[in-house]
Every structure is written in C-alpha cells, then in structure tokens.
mmCIF file of C-alpha atoms in Angstrom:
data_model
loop_
_atom_site.group_PDB
_atom_site.id
_atom_site.type_symbol
_atom_site.label_atom_id
_atom_site.label_comp_id
_atom_site.label_asym_id
_atom_site.label_seq_id
_atom_site.Cartn_x
_atom_site.Cartn_y
_atom_site.Cartn_z
ATOM 1 C CA MET A 240 -22.270 8.781 -5.494
ATOM 2 C CA THR A 241 -19.582 7.378 -7.737
ATOM 3 C CA SER A 242 -18.229 4.123 -6.340
ATOM 4 C CA ILE A 243 -14.576 3.188 -6.127
ATOM 5 C CA PRO A 244 -14.287 -0.602 -6.302
ATOM 6 C CA LEU A 245 -10.616 -0.887 -5.365
ATOM 7 C CA THR A 246 -10.213 -3.334 -2.460
ATOM 8 C CA PHE A 247 -13.903 -3.191 -1.571
ATOM 9 C CA ARG A 248 -14.935 -5.586 -4.351
ATOM 10 C CA LEU A 249 -12.032 -8.003 -4.360
ATOM 11 C CA THR A 250 -12.637 -11.686 -3.771
ATOM 12 C CA ASP A 251 -12.397 -12.844 -0.171
ATOM 13 C CA TRP A 252 -9.026 -14.563 -0.584
ATOM 14 C CA LEU A 253 -7.427 -11.539 -2.226
ATOM 15 C CA ARG A 254 -8.935 -9.220 0.360
ATOM 16 C CA THR A 255 -7.367 -11.365 3.085
ATOM 17 C CA ALA A 256 -4.050 -11.455 1.241
ATOM 18 C CA LEU A 257 -3.885 -7.697 0.792
ATOM 19 C CA LEU A 258 -4.872 -7.141 4.393
ATOM 20 C CA THR A 259 -2.090 -9.444 5.519
ATOM 21 C CA VAL A 260 0.362 -7.591 3.299
ATOM 22 C CA ALA A 261 -0.699 -4.311 4.878
ATOM 23 C CA LEU A 262 -0.316 -5.705 8.366
ATOM 24 C CA ILE A 263 3.052 -7.295 7.731
ATOM 25 C CA LEU A 264 4.359 -4.047 6.245
ATOM 26 C CA ALA A 265 2.938 -1.668 8.810
ATOM 27 C CA ALA A 266 6.246 -0.798 10.446
ATOM 28 C CA PRO A 267 6.743 2.485 12.293
ATOM 29 C CA ALA A 268 8.548 4.886 10.023
ATOM 30 C CA ALA A 269 10.439 6.967 12.552
ATOM 31 C CA GLY A 270 14.060 6.640 11.507
ATOM 32 C CA LEU A 271 13.105 4.208 8.764
ATOM 33 C CA ALA A 272 15.088 5.768 5.933
ATOM 34 C CA ALA A 273 18.283 5.921 7.948
ATOM 35 C CA ASP A 274 18.014 2.477 9.511
ATOM 36 C CA MET A 275 16.695 0.231 6.737
ATOM 37 C CA PRO A 276 19.154 -2.080 4.937
ATOM 38 C CA ASP A 277 20.141 -1.600 1.305
ATOM 39 C CA GLU A 278 19.722 -5.278 0.374
ATOM 40 C CA PRO A 279 16.158 -6.057 -0.798
ATOM 41 C CA ASP A 280 15.594 -9.198 1.276
ATOM 42 C CA ALA A 281 16.991 -7.575 4.413
ATOM 43 C CA PHE A 282 14.888 -4.468 3.719
ATOM 44 C CA LEU A 283 11.625 -6.419 3.716
ATOM 45 C CA MET A 284 12.541 -8.547 6.714
ATOM 46 C CA ALA A 285 13.533 -5.496 8.753
ATOM 47 C CA VAL A 286 10.222 -3.803 7.985
ATOM 48 C CA SER A 287 8.314 -6.984 8.836
ATOM 49 C CA ASP A 288 10.148 -7.530 12.128
ATOM 50 C CA ARG A 289 9.604 -3.957 13.291
ATOM 51 C CA ALA A 290 5.923 -4.164 12.350
ATOM 52 C CA ILE A 291 5.358 -7.217 14.498
ATOM 53 C CA GLU A 292 7.385 -5.855 17.402
ATOM 54 C CA GLU A 293 5.865 -2.371 17.538
ATOM 55 C CA ILE A 294 2.792 -1.428 15.529
ATOM 56 C CA LEU A 295 0.918 -4.726 15.931
ATOM 57 C CA GLN A 296 0.994 -4.728 19.709
ATOM 58 C CA PRO A 297 -2.541 -5.025 21.158
ATOM 59 C CA ASP A 298 -2.260 -1.995 23.435
ATOM 60 C CA ILE A 299 -1.692 0.564 20.659
ATOM 61 C CA SER A 300 -4.634 2.793 19.716
ATOM 62 C CA THR A 301 -6.246 2.798 16.278
ATOM 63 C CA GLU A 302 -5.264 6.443 15.858
ATOM 64 C CA ALA A 303 -1.610 5.685 16.608
ATOM 65 C CA ARG A 304 -1.598 2.731 14.226
ATOM 66 C CA ILE A 305 -3.044 4.786 11.399
ATOM 67 C CA GLU A 306 -0.524 7.568 12.005
ATOM 68 C CA LYS A 307 2.365 5.093 11.863
ATOM 69 C CA PHE A 308 0.993 3.483 8.720
ATOM 70 C CA GLU A 309 0.709 6.879 7.042
ATOM 71 C CA ALA A 310 4.331 7.575 7.896
ATOM 72 C CA LEU A 311 5.297 4.187 6.469
ATOM 73 C CA LEU A 312 3.570 4.822 3.154
ATOM 74 C CA GLU A 313 5.457 8.077 2.800
ATOM 75 C CA ASP A 314 8.769 6.515 3.799
ATOM 76 C CA ALA A 315 8.811 2.997 2.325
ATOM 77 C CA PHE A 316 6.685 3.369 -0.830
ATOM 78 C CA ASP A 317 7.229 5.525 -3.902
ATOM 79 C CA LEU A 318 3.703 6.912 -3.745
ATOM 80 C CA GLU A 319 4.138 9.377 -6.597
ATOM 81 C CA ALA A 320 5.292 6.659 -8.999
ATOM 82 C CA VAL A 321 2.424 4.377 -7.997
ATOM 83 C CA GLY A 322 -0.128 7.175 -8.189
ATOM 84 C CA ARG A 323 1.030 8.324 -11.617
ATOM 85 C CA PHE A 324 0.801 4.772 -12.937
ATOM 86 C CA VAL A 325 -2.682 3.991 -11.631
ATOM 87 C CA VAL A 326 -4.298 7.070 -13.220
ATOM 88 C CA GLY A 327 -2.444 6.626 -16.534
ATOM 89 C CA ARG A 328 -3.088 9.274 -19.187
ATOM 90 C CA ALA A 329 -5.186 11.343 -16.797
ATOM 91 C CA TRP A 330 -1.960 12.357 -15.057
ATOM 92 C CA ARG A 331 -0.522 13.910 -18.208
ATOM 93 C CA SER A 332 -3.602 16.032 -18.889
ATOM 94 C CA ALA A 333 -4.094 17.143 -15.272
ATOM 95 C CA THR A 334 -2.989 20.430 -13.766
ATOM 96 C CA ASP A 335 -0.272 20.595 -11.121
ATOM 97 C CA GLU A 336 -2.944 21.385 -8.527
ATOM 98 C CA GLU A 337 -5.015 18.338 -9.525
ATOM 99 C CA ARG A 338 -1.942 16.102 -9.367
ATOM 100 C CA GLU A 339 -0.940 17.352 -5.926
ATOM 101 C CA ARG A 340 -4.479 16.896 -4.642
ATOM 102 C CA PHE A 341 -4.688 13.383 -6.075
ATOM 103 C CA LEU A 342 -1.439 12.211 -4.482
ATOM 104 C CA LYS A 343 -2.626 13.461 -1.084
ATOM 105 C CA LEU A 344 -6.034 11.788 -1.452
ATOM 106 C CA PHE A 345 -4.506 8.601 -2.881
ATOM 107 C CA LYS A 346 -2.319 8.317 0.204
ATOM 108 C CA ASP A 347 -5.178 9.128 2.582
ATOM 109 C CA PHE A 348 -7.493 6.609 0.910
ATOM 110 C CA ASN A 349 -4.994 3.805 1.373
ATOM 111 C CA VAL A 350 -4.105 4.896 4.906
ATOM 112 C CA PHE A 351 -7.714 4.571 6.061
ATOM 113 C CA ASN A 352 -8.625 1.628 3.819
ATOM 114 C CA TRP A 353 -5.777 -0.516 5.170
ATOM 115 C CA GLY A 354 -4.800 1.166 8.404
ATOM 116 C CA SER A 355 -8.201 0.753 10.036
ATOM 117 C CA ARG A 356 -7.964 -3.065 9.707
ATOM 118 C CA PHE A 357 -4.940 -3.706 11.878
ATOM 119 C CA ASP A 358 -7.021 -5.423 14.553
ATOM 120 C CA ASP A 359 -7.409 -8.415 12.207
ATOM 121 C CA TYR A 360 -3.740 -9.394 12.484
ATOM 122 C CA GLY A 361 -3.468 -13.088 13.343
ATOM 123 C CA GLY A 362 0.243 -13.710 13.844
ATOM 124 C CA GLN A 363 1.246 -14.085 10.183
ATOM 125 C CA ARG A 364 4.942 -14.049 9.300
ATOM 126 C CA LEU A 365 6.793 -13.136 6.122
ATOM 127 C CA HIS A 366 9.525 -15.399 4.703
ATOM 128 C CA VAL A 367 11.752 -14.359 1.781
ATOM 129 C CA THR A 368 12.153 -17.184 -0.759
ATOM 130 C CA ASN A 369 13.876 -15.538 -3.739
ATOM 131 C CA VAL A 370 15.356 -12.257 -4.990
ATOM 132 C CA ILE A 371 15.346 -11.564 -8.749
ATOM 133 C CA PRO A 372 17.082 -8.561 -10.373
ATOM 134 C CA ASP A 373 14.766 -6.064 -12.093
ATOM 135 C CA GLY A 374 17.192 -4.473 -14.520
ATOM 136 C CA ASP A 375 19.873 -2.396 -12.836
ATOM 137 C CA LYS A 376 17.458 -0.288 -10.810
ATOM 138 C CA GLY A 377 15.581 -2.720 -8.626
ATOM 139 C CA HIS A 378 14.533 -6.203 -7.591
ATOM 140 C CA PHE A 379 11.583 -8.539 -7.357
ATOM 141 C CA VAL A 380 11.477 -10.165 -3.923
ATOM 142 C CA GLU A 381 9.399 -13.330 -3.651
ATOM 143 C CA THR A 382 7.981 -14.130 -0.225
ATOM 144 C CA ARG A 383 5.529 -16.460 1.447
ATOM 145 C CA ILE A 384 3.070 -15.338 4.086
ATOM 146 C CA GLY A 385 0.920 -17.717 6.118
ATOM 147 C CA ASP A 386 -2.750 -16.809 6.385
ATOM 148 C CA GLN A 387 -4.769 -17.227 9.559
ATOM 149 C CA ASP A 388 -5.491 -20.857 8.634
ATOM 150 C CA GLY A 389 -1.778 -21.577 8.280
ATOM 151 C CA LYS A 390 -1.882 -21.898 4.479
ATOM 152 C CA PRO A 391 0.919 -19.879 2.850
ATOM 153 C CA PHE A 392 0.388 -17.678 -0.192
ATOM 154 C CA VAL A 393 2.959 -16.061 -2.468
ATOM 155 C CA VAL A 394 3.544 -12.312 -2.318
ATOM 156 C CA THR A 395 6.043 -10.673 -4.692
ATOM 157 C CA TRP A 396 7.371 -7.202 -3.973
ATOM 158 C CA ARG A 397 8.789 -4.894 -6.637
ATOM 159 C CA LEU A 398 11.473 -2.646 -5.186
ATOM 160 C CA ARG A 399 13.181 0.223 -6.965
ATOM 161 C CA LYS A 400 16.353 2.095 -6.067
ATOM 162 C CA ARG A 401 15.778 5.763 -5.287
ATOM 163 C CA ASP A 402 18.079 8.482 -4.000
ATOM 164 C CA GLU A 403 16.667 7.864 -0.510
ATOM 165 C CA GLY A 404 17.174 4.078 -0.736
ATOM 166 C CA LEU A 405 14.918 1.177 -1.677
ATOM 167 C CA ARG A 406 11.227 1.885 -2.168
ATOM 168 C CA ILE A 407 8.266 -0.421 -2.810
ATOM 169 C CA VAL A 408 6.482 0.337 -6.088
ATOM 170 C CA ASP A 409 4.216 -2.702 -6.495
ATOM 171 C CA ILE A 410 2.944 -5.843 -4.775
ATOM 172 C CA SER A 411 1.696 -9.072 -6.370
ATOM 173 C CA VAL A 412 -0.508 -11.487 -4.429
ATOM 174 C CA GLU A 413 -0.668 -14.929 -6.040
ATOM 175 C CA GLY A 414 0.223 -13.389 -9.417
ATOM 176 C CA ILE A 415 -2.198 -10.448 -9.281
ATOM 177 C CA TRP A 416 -0.349 -7.121 -9.333
ATOM 178 C CA MET A 417 -1.891 -4.451 -7.155
ATOM 179 C CA SER A 418 -0.962 -1.529 -9.412
ATOM 180 C CA GLN A 419 -2.634 -3.146 -12.434
ATOM 181 C CA THR A 420 -5.759 -3.853 -10.382
ATOM 182 C CA TRP A 421 -5.894 -0.275 -9.165
ATOM 183 C CA ARG A 422 -5.253 1.130 -12.653
ATOM 184 C CA SER A 423 -8.147 -0.862 -14.094
ATOM 185 C CA GLU A 424 -10.517 0.135 -11.319
ATOM 186 C CA TYR A 425 -9.539 3.791 -11.272
ATOM 187 C CA ALA A 426 -9.954 3.910 -15.058
ATOM 188 C CA SER A 427 -13.675 3.217 -14.699
ATOM 189 C CA VAL A 428 -14.034 6.049 -12.181
ATOM 190 C CA LEU A 429 -12.005 8.423 -14.356
ATOM 191 C CA LYS A 430 -14.258 7.624 -17.304
ATOM 192 C CA GLU A 431 -17.397 8.147 -15.244
ATOM 193 C CA THR A 432 -16.265 11.390 -13.606
ATOM 194 C CA GLY A 433 -14.520 12.910 -16.623
ATOM 195 C CA GLY A 434 -10.947 13.122 -15.376
ATOM 196 C CA LEU A 435 -8.642 13.504 -12.413
ATOM 197 C CA ASP A 436 -10.620 16.359 -10.860
ATOM 198 C CA GLY A 437 -13.737 14.186 -10.725
ATOM 199 C CA LEU A 438 -11.776 11.253 -9.314
ATOM 200 C CA ASN A 439 -10.386 13.575 -6.645
ATOM 201 C CA ASP A 440 -13.898 14.601 -5.603
ATOM 202 C CA THR A 441 -14.906 10.949 -5.278
ATOM 203 C CA LEU A 442 -11.795 10.042 -3.318
ATOM 204 C CA GLU A 443 -12.296 13.007 -1.017
ATOM 205 C CA GLN A 444 -15.807 11.845 -0.201
ATOM 206 C CA ARG A 445 -14.670 8.285 0.500
ATOM 207 C CA VAL A 446 -11.806 9.459 2.697
ATOM 208 C CA ALA A 447 -14.213 11.621 4.706
ATOM 209 C CA GLU A 448 -16.514 8.633 5.209
ATOM 210 C CA MET A 449 -13.666 6.389 6.377
ATOM 211 C CA ARG A 450 -12.249 9.100 8.624
ATOM 212 C CA GLU A 451 -15.649 9.518 10.270
ATOM 213 C CA LYS A 452 -16.014 5.759 10.711
ATOM 214 C CA THR A 453 -12.686 5.557 12.535
ATOM 215 C CA GLU A 454 -13.617 8.684 14.553
ATOM 216 C CA LEU A 455 -10.397 10.520 13.630
#
C-alpha cells in the first residue's frame, strides 16, 4: 500500500502543534458564515471561543465532533484553493472528475485525521499578537497558543477575502507552513502512483481505514 506521510510522520512537537491548531479551530459551523466578523483578529478569536464553548465539551460524542469539524472545514477554509496548491501540476493535467474526487477525499482525510483527536484537548487558548496585511486581499494573523505544558508556540494564519467572507488558506506552526509540507509530501505519492487518480485511490483507502477505526 502506498503510504501518505502527511501528519503521520511529523516530529512530536509539530504533531502536537498541529493537533492544538485543529482543536482550537474546531468551532461548530452552523451559522458560521453569517455570524463571523470581517476583521481577521476578531474572526479567529470568535472561532476559537465558540470551539472551546461548544465542540470541546466532554459530553459530546466523537461522531458529533467529527461532523462539526467537517462543517467547519467547508465553512472556514478555502479547501479548493488549498487542495489545488498541494497537488501542484497534477491539478492542471487531471480531469474534472479526478479533481472533484480529490477535493472530497482531501476534505475527508483531514476530517478524520484531525477530528478523531479531539479528546486530547488540554485547555489551550489562542491569543492574537499581530495582524499583517497580505496585499489587498488578505492578512497574516500571528497568534500564540499554549501547549499542555504551558509553553507557548507561534501559529500564523493566512486569511484571504472571498465573496463569502474571510477564509483560512494556510497555517504556519513555528515557521513551518502546512501547505508547503503537504505539497512536498503529496508530491512523493503523486510520483509513486502516477498522478491524481492514483493519489485518490490511496487517499480513499486511508479514509476508509480511519473511518473504520472511529466506527463511523
């Protein structure tokens, strides 16, 4: 079976950082687009506050958490832009059917890869420290998040303006950009499998394994 390194082979500190990012951002998406602020710092803080208040409560089921996280990815992230970037040239040579299948599997892979780890939340909080313009279409928002040992690490969010409002297109943990990491790792799978169709088959198998593990 072709392996997908992605977050499975990251160093322990980066794994913890990305998990914390996922937990902090896992806000319920019902009404998200209509209710979220237009200012980048307020946008992130509102998502963080709602995550802590609702999805991270101990009495919520794993199934419900994963469903809410899936809704969040669709509502707060520009998944198509991220997906197109991480597969690079393979996107341009793929068919419309292959692209559509990839975007669905890309979302599902991240839903189960992150969403099944919500039980590890340890009370971390997000604090906005700086907002930097990114041209006239977005912002970089610098934040600090405390890990479970109380040691803060820097997380930078790249937000872009879309017709629906602000959307997250990238995340940097201590200077390592997630989209670049994914692009590098997916490139090895694309090379091994021969293109987007082969990557889709591999992703589909991994998603099925994670779905079975979470009994959904």
